[in-house]
Amino acid sequence: MKLASFDDFRIGVVDGDVVYDITPLLPAALDLLPRQRMNWLLGNWDSMSARVAGYRAAAQATPWSATRLLAPNPAPPHIFAAPANYRKHLGELGSRTVTKPGRTAREQGFFLKAPGSLVGAGEAILVPQASSRRFDHESELAVIIGRGGRNIPRANAMEHVFGYTCLIDATMRIEKDVAEEERSMRKSFEGFTPMGPWIVTADEVPDPGQLRNRLWVNGELRQEANTAEMIVGVAELIELVSSVLWLQPGDVIASGTPEGVGPFRAGDELRIEIDSVGAMTIPVRECDARAPRPF
Ligand code: MN
């Protein structure tokens, strides 16, 4: 099953070209907190899944191309992200990376991206106006947590996965000895975390460690890898994060990028595609307003 968020944070099941609006199945109280609908649904999946499975009875079915797709979970409690998690990506950015040589996600742990940087398949990446900085794309498989937990051993970790989605981890690069801002800030500009087009439930992805992950810029293939090349797999990432704090329903874990990381600029179009999960094309625009602090 494919779950999407669309228009004014409505929840839908995508089936072929159509999205069935299942928002009326959710408690009316969530109308006051529409961004929380997906977190609530994932946290109450055991009691809701049978009703959601009857989605074809939903009154409203719309071609999803006629909706505005948002990040499928627009307000996750956290976005955790793995650095340096594909062997061939290690070292390719030279002095523009802050990860120490030879270190991977296993040694470095995770970093955070701001949930406020999320956008969906119907939105855009926004780069700061008139910036001379370099902005890069990173093509990543994202894990959506269903069942929360703390200190989850990797042997049990997959029971905590609700599903998967595509995620572009956009980044403003450091300029060695010139501008070396914190990673969490450089990766948290508005629109710097496109996610979508929907969440595919885990039952439709038999092995998240065997998926082709590709990204194009303006039709040119820039990144192509298989998630089998990940150094720290999905189960170990869940073990790692939950060793630090409680994982919560709706949390996102971005699993890291393969080689081929490269720049994009306003006017470009980024396309990400992951087997069994989906694909989306995201335009890059310059911000309408100039920031009081330039970048
Ligand atoms: Mn990344």
CSV table of C-alpha atoms and ligand atoms in Angstrom, one decimal:
chain,number,residue,atom,x,y,z
A,1,MET,CA,0.0,0.0,0.0
A,2,LYS,CA,1.1,3.6,-0.8
A,3,LEU,CA,0.2,6.3,1.7
A,4,ALA,CA,0.4,10.0,0.7
A,5,SER,CA,-0.2,13.4,2.2
A,6,PHE,CA,-1.7,15.9,-0.3
A,7,ASP,CA,-3.3,19.3,-0.6
A,8,ASP,CA,-4.1,20.7,2.9
A,9,PHE,CA,-2.4,17.7,4.7
A,10,ARG,CA,-5.1,15.2,3.7
A,11,ILE,CA,-4.1,11.5,3.9
A,12,GLY,CA,-4.7,9.3,0.9
A,13,VAL,CA,-4.0,5.8,-0.4
A,14,VAL,CA,-2.5,5.8,-3.9
A,15,ASP,CA,-3.7,3.1,-6.2
A,16,GLY,CA,-2.5,3.4,-9.8
A,17,ASP,CA,-3.2,6.9,-11.0
A,18,VAL,CA,-5.7,7.6,-8.3
A,19,VAL,CA,-5.5,8.8,-4.7
A,20,TYR,CA,-8.3,7.7,-2.4
A,21,ASP,CA,-8.9,10.3,0.4
A,22,ILE,CA,-9.0,8.4,3.7
A,23,THR,CA,-8.9,11.6,5.9
A,24,PRO,CA,-12.5,11.0,7.1
A,25,LEU,CA,-11.4,7.7,8.7
A,26,LEU,CA,-9.2,9.7,11.1
A,27,PRO,CA,-10.4,11.3,14.4
A,28,ALA,CA,-12.0,14.7,13.7
A,29,ALA,CA,-9.8,16.1,16.5
A,30,LEU,CA,-6.9,15.8,14.0
A,31,ASP,CA,-8.5,18.5,11.9
A,32,LEU,CA,-7.0,20.9,14.4
A,33,LEU,CA,-3.5,19.4,13.9
A,34,PRO,CA,-3.6,18.4,10.2
A,35,ARG,CA,0.2,18.0,10.0
A,36,GLN,CA,0.0,15.3,12.7
A,37,ARG,CA,-2.4,13.1,10.8
A,38,MET,CA,0.3,10.7,9.5
A,39,ASN,CA,2.1,10.5,12.8
A,40,TRP,CA,-1.2,9.5,14.4
A,41,LEU,CA,-2.1,7.0,11.8
A,42,LEU,CA,1.3,5.3,12.0
A,43,GLY,CA,1.1,5.2,15.8
A,44,ASN,CA,-2.3,3.6,15.6
A,45,TRP,CA,-1.8,1.4,12.7
A,46,ASP,CA,-2.7,-1.9,14.5
A,47,SER,CA,-6.2,-0.6,15.1
A,48,MET,CA,-6.5,1.3,11.8
A,49,SER,CA,-5.0,-0.9,9.2
A,50,ALA,CA,-8.2,-3.0,8.5
A,51,ARG,CA,-10.2,0.2,8.0
A,52,VAL,CA,-7.6,1.8,5.8
A,53,ALA,CA,-7.5,-1.4,3.7
A,54,GLY,CA,-11.1,-0.7,2.8
A,55,TYR,CA,-9.9,2.5,1.1
A,56,ARG,CA,-11.7,1.9,-2.2
A,57,ALA,CA,-14.9,2.7,-0.3
A,58,ALA,CA,-13.6,6.3,0.2
A,59,ALA,CA,-15.9,8.9,-1.2
A,60,GLN,CA,-13.2,10.9,-2.9
A,61,ALA,CA,-10.9,9.5,-5.5
A,62,THR,CA,-8.8,12.0,-7.5
A,63,PRO,CA,-6.0,11.5,-10.0
A,64,TRP,CA,-3.0,12.0,-7.9
A,65,SER,CA,-1.4,14.2,-10.7
A,66,ALA,CA,-4.3,16.6,-10.0
A,67,THR,CA,-3.3,16.9,-6.3
A,68,ARG,CA,-0.4,18.6,-4.7
A,69,LEU,CA,1.7,15.9,-3.1
A,70,LEU,CA,3.4,16.9,0.2
A,71,ALA,CA,6.0,15.1,2.1
A,72,PRO,CA,4.2,11.9,3.0
A,73,ASN,CA,4.8,12.5,6.7
A,74,PRO,CA,5.0,16.3,6.8
A,75,ALA,CA,5.9,16.6,10.5
A,76,PRO,CA,7.9,13.7,11.7
A,77,PRO,CA,9.2,13.9,15.3
A,78,HIS,CA,12.7,13.5,13.9
A,79,ILE,CA,14.7,13.2,10.7
A,80,PHE,CA,17.8,11.1,11.5
A,81,ALA,CA,20.4,10.8,8.8
A,82,ALA,CA,23.4,8.6,8.2
A,83,PRO,CA,26.7,10.2,7.0
A,84,ALA,CA,29.2,8.3,4.9
A,85,ASN,CA,27.2,5.2,4.4
A,86,TYR,CA,28.4,4.0,0.9
A,87,ARG,CA,32.0,3.0,0.5
A,88,LYS,CA,32.5,4.6,-2.9
A,89,HIS,CA,31.1,8.0,-1.7
A,90,LEU,CA,33.8,8.1,1.0
A,91,GLY,CA,36.5,10.7,0.0
A,92,GLU,CA,34.8,11.9,-3.2
A,93,LEU,CA,34.1,15.3,-1.7
A,94,GLY,CA,37.7,15.9,-0.6
A,95,SER,CA,38.0,19.0,1.7
A,96,ARG,CA,34.3,19.8,1.3
A,97,THR,CA,33.2,17.2,3.8
A,98,VAL,CA,33.3,17.3,7.5
A,99,THR,CA,33.3,13.5,8.0
A,100,LYS,CA,36.8,12.4,9.0
A,101,PRO,CA,38.6,10.2,6.5
A,102,GLY,CA,38.0,6.5,7.0
A,103,ARG,CA,35.0,7.1,9.2
A,104,THR,CA,31.5,5.8,8.3
A,105,ALA,CA,28.1,6.0,9.9
A,106,ARG,CA,29.1,3.1,12.1
A,107,GLU,CA,31.7,5.3,13.8
A,108,GLN,CA,30.2,8.7,13.3
A,109,GLY,CA,26.6,7.8,14.2
A,110,PHE,CA,23.8,10.0,12.9
A,111,PHE,CA,23.1,13.7,12.4
A,112,LEU,CA,19.7,15.5,12.3
A,113,LYS,CA,17.9,17.4,9.6
A,114,ALA,CA,15.1,19.9,10.6
A,115,PRO,CA,11.6,18.5,9.8
A,116,GLY,CA,10.8,22.0,8.7
A,117,SER,CA,13.0,21.5,5.6
A,118,LEU,CA,10.7,18.8,4.2
A,119,VAL,CA,8.8,19.2,1.0
A,120,GLY,CA,6.9,16.8,-1.2
A,121,ALA,CA,6.8,15.7,-4.8
A,122,GLY,CA,4.5,18.6,-5.7
A,123,GLU,CA,6.9,21.2,-4.2
A,124,ALA,CA,10.4,22.7,-4.9
A,125,ILE,CA,13.8,22.9,-3.4
A,126,LEU,CA,14.5,26.6,-2.6
A,127,VAL,CA,18.1,27.9,-2.8
A,128,PRO,CA,19.0,31.2,-1.1
A,129,GLN,CA,18.8,34.2,-3.3
A,130,ALA,CA,21.9,35.4,-5.1
A,131,SER,CA,24.1,32.8,-3.3
A,132,SER,CA,27.6,31.9,-4.5
A,133,ARG,CA,27.7,28.7,-2.4
A,134,ARG,CA,27.7,25.2,-3.7
A,135,PHE,CA,24.5,23.1,-3.2
A,136,ASP,CA,24.6,19.4,-3.6
A,137,HIS,CA,22.1,16.5,-4.1
A,138,GLU,CA,22.3,13.3,-2.2
A,139,SER,CA,20.0,10.4,-3.3
A,140,GLU,CA,18.8,8.4,-0.3
A,141,LEU,CA,16.4,5.6,0.7
A,142,ALA,CA,14.4,6.8,3.8
A,143,VAL,CA,13.0,4.5,6.4
A,144,ILE,CA,9.7,5.4,8.0
A,145,ILE,CA,9.3,4.1,11.6
A,146,GLY,CA,6.0,2.5,12.5
A,147,ARG,CA,6.5,1.1,16.0
A,148,GLY,CA,8.6,3.2,18.3
A,149,GLY,CA,11.1,1.8,20.7
A,150,ARG,CA,14.4,2.2,22.7
A,151,ASN,CA,17.5,0.0,22.6
A,152,ILE,CA,16.2,-2.1,19.7
A,153,PRO,CA,18.6,-4.8,18.7
A,154,ARG,CA,19.2,-5.2,15.0
A,155,ALA,CA,17.7,-8.7,15.0
A,156,ASN,CA,14.3,-7.2,15.9
A,157,ALA,CA,14.6,-3.9,14.1
A,158,MET,CA,12.6,-4.6,11.0
A,159,GLU,CA,9.5,-5.1,13.1
A,160,HIS,CA,9.7,-1.3,13.7
A,161,VAL,CA,9.7,-0.3,10.0
A,162,PHE,CA,6.4,1.0,8.6
A,163,GLY,CA,7.7,1.6,5.1
A,164,TYR,CA,10.0,3.4,2.8
A,165,THR,CA,10.2,6.5,0.7
A,166,CYS,CA,12.6,8.5,-1.5
A,167,LEU,CA,14.6,11.3,0.1
A,168,ILE,CA,16.9,13.9,-1.4
A,169,ASP,CA,19.3,15.2,1.3
A,170,ALA,CA,20.2,18.6,-0.1
A,171,THR,CA,23.2,20.3,1.3
A,172,MET,CA,25.1,23.5,1.3
A,173,ARG,CA,28.8,22.5,1.2
A,174,ILE,CA,31.4,24.0,3.4
A,175,GLU,CA,34.2,26.1,1.9
A,176,LYS,CA,37.3,24.9,3.8
A,177,ASP,CA,38.7,27.6,6.1
A,178,VAL,CA,36.1,30.1,4.7
A,179,ALA,CA,32.7,29.0,5.7
A,180,GLU,CA,32.3,25.8,7.8
A,181,GLU,CA,28.8,26.0,9.3
A,182,GLU,CA,27.3,23.2,11.3
A,183,ARG,CA,26.0,20.3,9.2
A,184,SER,CA,22.5,20.5,10.7
A,185,MET,CA,22.1,24.1,9.5
A,186,ARG,CA,23.6,23.5,6.0
A,187,LYS,CA,21.1,20.7,5.4
A,188,SER,CA,18.0,22.4,6.9
A,189,PHE,CA,17.2,25.3,4.5
A,190,GLU,CA,13.6,25.5,3.5
A,191,GLY,CA,12.9,22.8,0.9
A,192,PHE,CA,16.2,21.0,1.4
A,193,THR,CA,14.6,17.6,2.3
A,194,PRO,CA,12.3,16.5,-0.6
A,195,MET,CA,10.6,13.3,0.5
A,196,GLY,CA,8.1,11.2,-1.4
A,197,PRO,CA,6.2,10.7,-3.5
A,198,TRP,CA,4.5,8.5,-0.9
A,199,ILE,CA,5.3,5.9,1.8
A,200,VAL,CA,5.4,2.3,0.5
A,201,THR,CA,4.5,-0.1,3.2
A,202,ALA,CA,7.3,-2.6,4.2
A,203,ASP,CA,5.3,-5.6,2.9
A,204,GLU,CA,5.8,-4.3,-0.6
A,205,VAL,CA,9.6,-4.0,-0.2
A,206,PRO,CA,10.8,-7.5,0.5
A,207,ASP,CA,14.5,-6.5,0.9
A,208,PRO,CA,15.4,-2.9,1.5
A,209,GLY,CA,19.0,-4.0,1.1
A,210,GLN,CA,18.5,-4.8,-2.6
A,211,LEU,CA,17.1,-1.6,-4.2
A,212,ARG,CA,18.5,0.4,-7.1
A,213,ASN,CA,18.8,4.1,-6.1
A,214,ARG,CA,19.2,6.7,-8.8
A,215,LEU,CA,19.2,10.4,-9.2
A,216,TRP,CA,19.2,12.6,-12.3
A,217,VAL,CA,19.8,16.3,-12.8
A,218,ASN,CA,18.1,17.7,-15.9
A,219,GLY,CA,17.8,14.2,-17.3
A,220,GLU,CA,21.5,13.4,-16.7
A,221,LEU,CA,22.1,10.4,-14.5
A,222,ARG,CA,24.3,11.5,-11.6
A,223,GLN,CA,23.9,8.8,-9.0
A,224,GLU,CA,23.3,5.1,-9.4
A,225,ALA,CA,23.9,2.5,-6.8
A,226,ASN,CA,22.2,-0.4,-5.0
A,227,THR,CA,21.3,-0.2,-1.3
A,228,ALA,CA,23.3,-3.5,-1.0
A,229,GLU,CA,26.3,-1.3,-1.1
A,230,MET,CA,25.3,0.5,2.2
A,231,ILE,CA,27.9,0.0,4.9
A,232,VAL,CA,25.3,0.2,7.8
A,233,GLY,CA,22.1,-1.4,6.8
A,234,VAL,CA,18.5,-0.4,7.8
A,235,ALA,CA,18.4,-2.8,10.8
A,236,GLU,CA,21.7,-1.5,12.2
A,237,LEU,CA,20.6,2.1,11.7
A,238,ILE,CA,17.6,1.5,13.8
A,239,GLU,CA,19.8,-0.2,16.4
A,240,LEU,CA,22.1,2.8,16.3
A,241,VAL,CA,19.4,5.5,16.7
A,242,SER,CA,17.4,3.7,19.3
A,243,SER,CA,20.6,3.2,21.4
A,244,VAL,CA,20.5,7.0,21.9
A,245,LEU,CA,16.8,7.9,22.3
A,246,TRP,CA,13.3,6.7,21.7
A,247,LEU,CA,12.4,6.2,18.1
A,248,GLN,CA,8.8,7.4,17.6
A,249,PRO,CA,6.1,6.4,15.1
A,250,GLY,CA,6.5,8.6,12.0
A,251,ASP,CA,10.3,9.2,12.5
A,252,VAL,CA,12.4,9.3,9.3
A,253,ILE,CA,15.8,7.7,9.0
A,254,ALA,CA,17.7,8.8,5.8
A,255,SER,CA,20.1,6.0,5.1
A,256,GLY,CA,22.9,7.9,3.4
A,257,THR,CA,24.0,8.7,-0.2
A,258,PRO,CA,26.1,6.7,-2.7
A,259,GLU,CA,28.8,8.3,-4.9
A,260,GLY,CA,28.0,10.8,-7.6
A,261,VAL,CA,27.1,13.7,-5.2
A,262,GLY,CA,27.2,16.9,-7.2
A,263,PRO,CA,25.9,20.4,-7.5
A,264,PHE,CA,22.6,21.8,-8.5
A,265,ARG,CA,21.3,25.3,-9.0
A,266,ALA,CA,18.1,27.3,-9.5
A,267,GLY,CA,16.4,26.2,-12.7
A,268,ASP,CA,17.5,22.6,-12.4
A,269,GLU,CA,15.2,19.6,-12.1
A,270,LEU,CA,16.2,16.7,-9.8
A,271,ARG,CA,14.7,13.3,-10.3
A,272,ILE,CA,15.0,10.5,-7.7
A,273,GLU,CA,13.9,6.9,-8.3
A,274,ILE,CA,14.2,3.9,-6.0
A,275,ASP,CA,13.0,0.5,-7.1
A,276,SER,CA,9.8,-0.8,-5.5
A,277,VAL,CA,9.4,2.6,-3.8
A,278,GLY,CA,8.7,5.3,-6.4
A,279,ALA,CA,10.0,8.3,-8.2
A,280,MET,CA,9.6,12.1,-8.1
A,281,THR,CA,10.9,15.1,-10.0
A,282,ILE,CA,11.6,18.2,-8.0
A,283,PRO,CA,12.4,21.6,-9.4
A,284,VAL,CA,15.0,23.9,-7.9
A,285,ARG,CA,14.0,27.6,-7.4
A,286,GLU,CA,15.6,30.6,-5.9
A,287,CYS,CA,13.9,32.0,-2.8
A,288,ASP,CA,11.5,34.9,-3.4
A,289,ALA,CA,13.0,36.8,-0.6
A,290,ARG,CA,16.6,37.8,0.1
A,291,ALA,CA,17.7,36.5,3.5
A,292,PRO,CA,18.9,39.3,5.9
A,293,ARG,CA,21.9,37.1,6.4
A,294,PRO,CA,23.3,36.2,3.0
A,295,PHE,CA,24.8,32.7,2.2
B,1,MN,MN,23.0,12.5,3.2
